[in-house]
PDB file of C-alpha atoms in Angstrom:
ATOM      1  CA  UNK A   1     -93.317 190.606   3.993  1.00 61.00           C
ATOM      2  CA  UNK A   2     -92.248 193.649   6.020  1.00 63.00           C
ATOM      3  CA  UNK A   3     -88.477 194.863   6.002  1.00 86.00           C
ATOM      4  CA  UNK A   4     -86.629 194.264   9.402  1.00 93.00           C
ATOM      5  CA  UNK A   5     -84.045 196.522  10.198  1.00 94.00           C
ATOM      6  CA  UNK A   6     -81.364 195.165  12.994  1.00 96.00           C
ATOM      7  CA  UNK A   7     -77.751 196.944  14.307  1.00 97.00           C
ATOM      8  CA  UNK A   8     -75.150 195.355  12.602  1.00 96.00           C
ATOM      9  CA  UNK A   9     -73.083 193.840  15.574  1.00 97.00           C
ATOM     10  CA  UNK A  10     -73.341 193.965  19.477  1.00 97.00           C
ATOM     11  CA  UNK A  11     -71.085 193.271  22.089  1.00 97.00           C
ATOM     12  CA  UNK A  12     -72.227 191.167  25.351  1.00 96.00           C
ATOM     13  CA  UNK A  13     -70.434 189.926  28.479  1.00 97.00           C
ATOM     14  CA  UNK A  14     -70.623 186.200  29.638  1.00 97.00           C
ATOM     15  CA  UNK A  15     -73.343 185.806  31.939  1.00 97.00           C
ATOM     16  CA  UNK A  16     -75.524 189.277  31.457  1.00 97.00           C
ATOM     17  CA  UNK A  17     -78.283 189.427  29.423  1.00 97.00           C
ATOM     18  CA  UNK A  18     -78.320 190.086  25.863  1.00 98.00           C
ATOM     19  CA  UNK A  19     -80.733 192.478  24.169  1.00 98.00           C
ATOM     20  CA  UNK A  20     -81.421 192.130  20.480  1.00 98.00           C
ATOM     21  CA  UNK A  21     -83.585 195.124  19.310  1.00 97.00           C
ATOM     22  CA  UNK A  22     -85.085 194.720  15.626  1.00 97.00           C
ATOM     23  CA  UNK A  23     -87.443 197.460  14.358  1.00 96.00           C
ATOM     24  CA  UNK A  24     -90.319 196.267  11.583  1.00 93.00           C
ATOM     25  CA  UNK A  25     -92.512 199.147  11.327  1.00 92.00           C
ATOM     26  CA  UNK A  26     -94.368 198.600   7.856  1.00 89.00           C
ATOM     27  CA  UNK A  27     -95.606 194.877   9.913  1.00 90.00           C
ATOM     28  CA  UNK A  28     -99.019 193.861   9.189  1.00 87.00           C
ATOM     29  CA  UNK A  29    -101.482 192.316  11.409  1.00 85.00           C
ATOM     30  CA  UNK A  30    -100.929 188.799  10.265  1.00 84.00           C
ATOM     31  CA  UNK A  31     -97.280 189.159  10.252  1.00 87.00           C
ATOM     32  CA  UNK A  32     -95.422 187.167  13.202  1.00 89.00           C
ATOM     33  CA  UNK A  33     -92.050 187.926  14.060  1.00 93.00           C
ATOM     34  CA  UNK A  34     -89.085 185.085  13.826  1.00 93.00           C
ATOM     35  CA  UNK A  35     -85.611 184.861  15.356  1.00 96.00           C
ATOM     36  CA  UNK A  36     -83.282 182.609  13.916  1.00 95.00           C
ATOM     37  CA  UNK A  37     -79.587 182.469  14.618  1.00 96.00           C
ATOM     38  CA  UNK A  38     -76.224 180.899  12.911  1.00 95.00           C
ATOM     39  CA  UNK A  39     -73.391 179.813  14.389  1.00 94.00           C
ATOM     40  CA  UNK A  40     -70.136 179.910  12.661  1.00 87.00           C
ATOM     41  CA  UNK A  41     -71.821 179.223   9.050  1.00 80.00           C
ATOM     42  CA  UNK A  42     -73.873 176.442  10.019  1.00 91.00           C
ATOM     43  CA  UNK A  43     -77.533 176.095   9.113  1.00 93.00           C
ATOM     44  CA  UNK A  44     -79.416 178.538  11.201  1.00 93.00           C
ATOM     45  CA  UNK A  45     -81.195 177.919  14.373  1.00 94.00           C
ATOM     46  CA  UNK A  46     -84.903 178.728  15.395  1.00 92.00           C
ATOM     47  CA  UNK A  47     -84.981 180.727  18.706  1.00 95.00           C
ATOM     48  CA  UNK A  48     -88.302 182.087  19.077  1.00 94.00           C
ATOM     49  CA  UNK A  49     -91.395 183.326  17.262  1.00 92.00           C
ATOM     50  CA  UNK A  50     -94.809 185.563  18.369  1.00 92.00           C
ATOM     51  CA  UNK A  51     -97.587 187.588  16.967  1.00 91.00           C
ATOM     52  CA  UNK A  52     -98.318 190.117  19.549  1.00 91.00           C
ATOM     53  CA  UNK A  53     -98.229 188.336  23.038  1.00 87.00           C
ATOM     54  CA  UNK A  54     -94.204 188.640  24.629  1.00 94.00           C
ATOM     55  CA  UNK A  55     -92.957 185.019  24.111  1.00 95.00           C
ATOM     56  CA  UNK A  56     -90.094 183.048  26.582  1.00 96.00           C
ATOM     57  CA  UNK A  57     -88.814 179.524  26.342  1.00 94.00           C
ATOM     58  CA  UNK A  58     -85.908 177.544  26.984  1.00 94.00           C
ATOM     59  CA  UNK A  59     -83.484 180.111  24.779  1.00 93.00           C
ATOM     60  CA  UNK A  60     -84.820 183.162  24.964  1.00 97.00           C
ATOM     61  CA  UNK A  61     -87.440 185.649  25.219  1.00 98.00           C
ATOM     62  CA  UNK A  62     -89.266 187.924  22.609  1.00 98.00           C
ATOM     63  CA  UNK A  63     -90.918 191.151  23.827  1.00 97.00           C
ATOM     64  CA  UNK A  64     -92.804 192.491  21.072  1.00 96.00           C
ATOM     65  CA  UNK A  65     -94.099 196.413  21.367  1.00 96.00           C
ATOM     66  CA  UNK A  66     -97.924 197.190  21.986  1.00 94.00           C
ATOM     67  CA  UNK A  67     -97.951 198.699  18.404  1.00 94.00           C
ATOM     68  CA  UNK A  68     -95.657 196.001  17.287  1.00 94.00           C
ATOM     69  CA  UNK A  69     -93.562 198.154  15.274  1.00 95.00           C
ATOM     70  CA  UNK A  70     -90.291 196.834  17.106  1.00 96.00           C
ATOM     71  CA  UNK A  71     -89.410 193.691  19.351  1.00 97.00           C
ATOM     72  CA  UNK A  72     -86.211 192.546  21.624  1.00 98.00           C
ATOM     73  CA  UNK A  73     -84.978 189.109  21.588  1.00 98.00           C
ATOM     74  CA  UNK A  74     -83.250 188.897  25.094  1.00 98.00           C
ATOM     75  CA  UNK A  75     -80.929 186.032  25.902  1.00 97.00           C
ATOM     76  CA  UNK A  76     -81.119 186.250  29.946  1.00 96.00           C
ATOM     77  CA  UNK A  77     -77.948 184.605  30.574  1.00 95.00           C
ATOM     78  CA  UNK A  78     -75.653 184.728  27.438  1.00 97.00           C
ATOM     79  CA  UNK A  79     -72.561 182.366  27.141  1.00 97.00           C
ATOM     80  CA  UNK A  80     -69.700 182.396  24.641  1.00 97.00           C
ATOM     81  CA  UNK A  81     -71.444 179.674  22.529  1.00 95.00           C
ATOM     82  CA  UNK A  82     -74.158 182.681  21.982  1.00 97.00           C
ATOM     83  CA  UNK A  83     -71.439 184.249  20.024  1.00 97.00           C
ATOM     84  CA  UNK A  84     -73.580 184.110  16.262  1.00 97.00           C
ATOM     85  CA  UNK A  85     -75.853 186.166  14.021  1.00 96.00           C
ATOM     86  CA  UNK A  86     -78.692 186.832  14.616  1.00 97.00           C
ATOM     87  CA  UNK A  87     -81.603 187.292  12.308  1.00 95.00           C
ATOM     88  CA  UNK A  88     -84.945 188.970  13.060  1.00 96.00           C
ATOM     89  CA  UNK A  89     -87.472 187.943  10.497  1.00 92.00           C
ATOM     90  CA  UNK A  90     -90.983 189.070   9.496  1.00 89.00           C
ATOM     91  CA  UNK A  91     -92.864 186.762   8.316  1.00 83.00           C
ATOM     92  CA  UNK A  92     -96.618 186.234   7.013  1.00 71.00           C
ATOM     93  CA  UNK A  93     -98.671 183.408   6.728  1.00 62.00           C
ATOM     94  CA  UNK A  94    -101.221 182.639   4.320  1.00 59.00           C
ATOM     95  CA  UNK A  95     -99.677 182.114   0.422  1.00 59.00           C
ATOM     96  CA  UNK A  96     -96.359 183.158   1.517  1.00 66.00           C
ATOM     97  CA  UNK A  97     -95.972 179.292   2.619  1.00 70.00           C
ATOM     98  CA  UNK A  98     -93.682 179.681   5.382  1.00 70.00           C
ATOM     99  CA  UNK A  99     -90.888 181.998   3.316  1.00 78.00           C
ATOM    100  CA  UNK A 100     -88.576 183.633   5.387  1.00 82.00           C
ATOM    101  CA  UNK A 101     -86.474 187.059   3.778  1.00 83.00           C
ATOM    102  CA  UNK A 102     -83.282 187.371   5.418  1.00 86.00           C
ATOM    103  CA  UNK A 103     -81.350 190.557   6.361  1.00 85.00           C
ATOM    104  CA  UNK A 104     -77.941 190.571   7.276  1.00 85.00           C
ATOM    105  CA  UNK A 105     -78.739 190.419  10.818  1.00 93.00           C
ATOM    106  CA  UNK A 106     -76.909 191.357  14.461  1.00 97.00           C
ATOM    107  CA  UNK A 107     -73.615 189.736  14.997  1.00 96.00           C
ATOM    108  CA  UNK A 108     -73.451 189.319  18.640  1.00 98.00           C
ATOM    109  CA  UNK A 109     -70.161 188.604  20.076  1.00 98.00           C
ATOM    110  CA  UNK A 110     -70.143 187.033  23.698  1.00 97.00           C
ATOM    111  CA  UNK A 111     -66.581 188.420  25.660  1.00 96.00           C
ATOM    112  CA  UNK A 112     -65.779 186.263  28.761  1.00 95.00           C
TER     113      UNK A 112
ATOM    114  CA  UNK B   1     -84.612 161.073  13.735  1.00 68.00           C
ATOM    115  CA  UNK B   2     -82.227 162.425  11.390  1.00 76.00           C
ATOM    116  CA  UNK B   3     -84.079 165.830  11.000  1.00 92.00           C
ATOM    117  CA  UNK B   4     -82.526 167.886   7.795  1.00 96.00           C
ATOM    118  CA  UNK B   5     -79.294 166.198   5.815  1.00 96.00           C
ATOM    119  CA  UNK B   6     -77.551 167.610   2.687  1.00 97.00           C
ATOM    120  CA  UNK B   7     -75.727 165.609   0.311  1.00 97.00           C
ATOM    121  CA  UNK B   8     -72.887 166.239  -0.414  1.00 97.00           C
ATOM    122  CA  UNK B   9     -70.952 168.496   2.297  1.00 96.00           C
ATOM    123  CA  UNK B  10     -68.491 170.105  -0.002  1.00 96.00           C
ATOM    124  CA  UNK B  11     -67.685 170.062  -4.299  1.00 96.00           C
ATOM    125  CA  UNK B  12     -65.620 171.835  -6.467  1.00 97.00           C
ATOM    126  CA  UNK B  13     -67.052 172.169 -10.193  1.00 96.00           C
ATOM    127  CA  UNK B  14     -65.628 173.377 -12.964  1.00 97.00           C
ATOM    128  CA  UNK B  15     -67.761 176.161 -15.237  1.00 97.00           C
ATOM    129  CA  UNK B  16     -70.258 174.545 -17.662  1.00 97.00           C
ATOM    130  CA  UNK B  17     -70.590 171.042 -15.699  1.00 97.00           C
ATOM    131  CA  UNK B  18     -73.908 170.026 -14.003  1.00 96.00           C
ATOM    132  CA  UNK B  19     -74.609 168.946 -10.513  1.00 95.00           C
ATOM    133  CA  UNK B  20     -77.439 167.515  -7.904  1.00 97.00           C
ATOM    134  CA  UNK B  21     -77.661 168.721  -4.780  1.00 97.00           C
ATOM    135  CA  UNK B  22     -79.999 166.454  -2.031  1.00 97.00           C
ATOM    136  CA  UNK B  23     -81.856 167.429   0.364  1.00 97.00           C
ATOM    137  CA  UNK B  24     -83.588 164.902   2.517  1.00 97.00           C
ATOM    138  CA  UNK B  25     -85.771 165.034   5.810  1.00 97.00           C
ATOM    139  CA  UNK B  26     -87.712 162.479   8.140  1.00 95.00           C
ATOM    140  CA  UNK B  27     -90.096 164.679   9.736  1.00 92.00           C
ATOM    141  CA  UNK B  28     -92.842 164.289   7.404  1.00 92.00           C
ATOM    142  CA  UNK B  29     -92.968 168.022   6.345  1.00 92.00           C
ATOM    143  CA  UNK B  30     -94.853 169.284   3.638  1.00 90.00           C
ATOM    144  CA  UNK B  31     -92.782 172.344   2.905  1.00 91.00           C
ATOM    145  CA  UNK B  32     -89.193 172.535   1.387  1.00 94.00           C
ATOM    146  CA  UNK B  33     -86.551 175.147   0.758  1.00 94.00           C
ATOM    147  CA  UNK B  34     -83.211 176.310  -1.164  1.00 96.00           C
ATOM    148  CA  UNK B  35     -81.901 178.719  -0.161  1.00 96.00           C
ATOM    149  CA  UNK B  36     -77.935 180.267  -0.668  1.00 96.00           C
ATOM    150  CA  UNK B  37     -75.794 182.331   1.277  1.00 95.00           C
ATOM    151  CA  UNK B  38     -72.715 184.264  -0.241  1.00 93.00           C
ATOM    152  CA  UNK B  39     -70.019 185.524   1.982  1.00 86.00           C
ATOM    153  CA  UNK B  40     -71.281 187.975   4.729  1.00 82.00           C
ATOM    154  CA  UNK B  41     -74.793 188.324   3.377  1.00 85.00           C
ATOM    155  CA  UNK B  42     -77.986 186.635   4.756  1.00 88.00           C
ATOM    156  CA  UNK B  43     -79.267 183.359   3.503  1.00 91.00           C
ATOM    157  CA  UNK B  44     -81.846 184.126  -0.291  1.00 93.00           C
ATOM    158  CA  UNK B  45     -84.722 181.801  -1.090  1.00 93.00           C
ATOM    159  CA  UNK B  46     -83.995 180.059  -4.500  1.00 96.00           C
ATOM    160  CA  UNK B  47     -86.712 177.698  -4.966  1.00 96.00           C
ATOM    161  CA  UNK B  48     -89.301 175.742  -2.620  1.00 93.00           C
ATOM    162  CA  UNK B  49     -91.681 173.306  -2.460  1.00 93.00           C
ATOM    163  CA  UNK B  50     -95.011 173.170  -1.196  1.00 89.00           C
ATOM    164  CA  UNK B  51     -95.655 169.595  -1.314  1.00 90.00           C
ATOM    165  CA  UNK B  52     -94.616 166.356  -3.359  1.00 93.00           C
ATOM    166  CA  UNK B  53     -94.830 167.071  -6.707  1.00 94.00           C
ATOM    167  CA  UNK B  54     -94.685 171.099  -6.589  1.00 93.00           C
ATOM    168  CA  UNK B  55     -92.345 173.229  -6.783  1.00 95.00           C
ATOM    169  CA  UNK B  56     -92.116 177.291  -6.993  1.00 93.00           C
ATOM    170  CA  UNK B  57     -89.631 179.880  -7.733  1.00 94.00           C
ATOM    171  CA  UNK B  58     -88.381 182.097  -5.055  1.00 92.00           C
ATOM    172  CA  UNK B  59     -85.888 185.629  -4.859  1.00 91.00           C
ATOM    173  CA  UNK B  60     -83.262 183.908  -6.828  1.00 95.00           C
ATOM    174  CA  UNK B  61     -84.124 181.219  -9.477  1.00 96.00           C
ATOM    175  CA  UNK B  62     -81.995 181.686 -12.359  1.00 96.00           C
ATOM    176  CA  UNK B  63     -79.511 179.135 -13.514  1.00 96.00           C
ATOM    177  CA  UNK B  64     -81.433 176.570 -11.257  1.00 97.00           C
ATOM    178  CA  UNK B  65     -84.058 173.761 -11.013  1.00 97.00           C
ATOM    179  CA  UNK B  66     -85.322 171.856  -8.752  1.00 97.00           C
ATOM    180  CA  UNK B  67     -87.619 168.462  -8.164  1.00 97.00           C
ATOM    181  CA  UNK B  68     -90.199 166.699  -5.302  1.00 97.00           C
ATOM    182  CA  UNK B  69     -90.601 163.516  -6.674  1.00 95.00           C
ATOM    183  CA  UNK B  70     -91.021 162.152  -3.419  1.00 95.00           C
ATOM    184  CA  UNK B  71     -92.421 164.055   0.205  1.00 95.00           C
ATOM    185  CA  UNK B  72     -89.135 163.678   1.732  1.00 96.00           C
ATOM    186  CA  UNK B  73     -86.659 164.886  -1.133  1.00 97.00           C
ATOM    187  CA  UNK B  74     -85.948 168.118  -2.661  1.00 98.00           C
ATOM    188  CA  UNK B  75     -83.289 168.147  -5.662  1.00 98.00           C
ATOM    189  CA  UNK B  76     -81.595 171.385  -6.462  1.00 98.00           C
ATOM    190  CA  UNK B  77     -79.958 170.896  -9.840  1.00 97.00           C
ATOM    191  CA  UNK B  78     -77.351 173.238 -11.458  1.00 96.00           C
ATOM    192  CA  UNK B  79     -77.502 172.807 -15.483  1.00 92.00           C
ATOM    193  CA  UNK B  80     -74.410 174.491 -16.487  1.00 96.00           C
ATOM    194  CA  UNK B  81     -72.075 176.149 -13.036  1.00 96.00           C
ATOM    195  CA  UNK B  82     -70.984 179.229 -13.003  1.00 97.00           C
ATOM    196  CA  UNK B  83     -68.748 180.725 -10.968  1.00 96.00           C
ATOM    197  CA  UNK B  84     -71.280 183.525  -9.618  1.00 96.00           C
ATOM    198  CA  UNK B  85     -73.186 180.317  -8.204  1.00 97.00           C
ATOM    199  CA  UNK B  86     -70.587 179.940  -5.570  1.00 97.00           C
ATOM    200  CA  UNK B  87     -72.207 179.545  -2.297  1.00 97.00           C
ATOM    201  CA  UNK B  88     -73.434 177.768   0.416  1.00 97.00           C
ATOM    202  CA  UNK B  89     -76.428 176.221   0.150  1.00 98.00           C
ATOM    203  CA  UNK B  90     -78.964 175.654   2.383  1.00 97.00           C
ATOM    204  CA  UNK B  91     -81.913 173.230   2.682  1.00 97.00           C
ATOM    205  CA  UNK B  92     -84.756 173.940   5.160  1.00 95.00           C
ATOM    206  CA  UNK B  93     -88.154 172.219   5.707  1.00 94.00           C
ATOM    207  CA  UNK B  94     -91.037 173.047   7.924  1.00 88.00           C
ATOM    208  CA  UNK B  95     -94.068 171.721   9.504  1.00 75.00           C
ATOM    209  CA  UNK B  96     -97.658 173.015   7.720  1.00 69.00           C
ATOM    210  CA  UNK B  97     -98.261 175.043  10.881  1.00 68.00           C
ATOM    211  CA  UNK B  98     -95.196 177.258  10.198  1.00 59.00           C
ATOM    212  CA  UNK B  99     -94.086 177.034  13.773  1.00 69.00           C
ATOM    213  CA  UNK B 100     -90.158 176.461  12.872  1.00 82.00           C
ATOM    214  CA  UNK B 101     -88.238 175.979   9.952  1.00 86.00           C
ATOM    215  CA  UNK B 102     -85.346 173.482  10.242  1.00 92.00           C
ATOM    216  CA  UNK B 103     -82.371 174.045   8.108  1.00 94.00           C
ATOM    217  CA  UNK B 104     -79.648 171.603   7.332  1.00 96.00           C
ATOM    218  CA  UNK B 105     -75.742 171.669   7.820  1.00 95.00           C
ATOM    219  CA  UNK B 106     -75.008 173.079   4.221  1.00 97.00           C
ATOM    220  CA  UNK B 107     -73.067 172.583   0.932  1.00 97.00           C
ATOM    221  CA  UNK B 108     -70.412 174.380   0.132  1.00 97.00           C
ATOM    222  CA  UNK B 109     -69.854 174.286  -3.405  1.00 97.00           C
ATOM    223  CA  UNK B 110     -67.021 176.092  -5.230  1.00 97.00           C
ATOM    224  CA  UNK B 111     -67.587 176.794  -9.531  1.00 97.00           C
ATOM    225  CA  UNK B 112     -63.911 177.413 -10.550  1.00 96.00           C
TER     226      UNK B 112
END
């Protein structure tokens, strides 16, 4: 699976949009971009995933560049409860059997 | 629908003792996983299973064994615990379309 690079930490003001970047320059054509978050040592929580098109759900939006070498997770109106570690993961299909390779992620701190 | 549950939530072992961690899911998922997370680190895959009666090694399998006798349960065993196995253990399951991986709440294991 492709390796990802994320900033170690970011800050965001409550109510503002949080934009979390991720580089995955070695991603291959059949690999998906997944985002998970982990709040205070709980089990990771799925946020969103995409292949090449931008995606949106009730939690967030995922913007993938046209060359697919980077992506941005957008939390449109961050709240204090969004403070967490956010993991960007590139996962292949086929024989990868859904295995996820976690890096160290980005610690997002939302402040009042 | 309980999702993914893990038993026990906490455990303290002495070096050399053995124990089994139980993961159960009620979503009829085929694939199940065991991860460990050390302080300040991302999750690392220990073992996984792609169906009842099957298991496979992940990134850090040494010192652990697993069994998947029933589709809904995935057991992780430590035959002779070592202090290096002090960690938080997370179980996860995913449906066959790989869309979302559901994680349990974790088991905090300390080996003295």
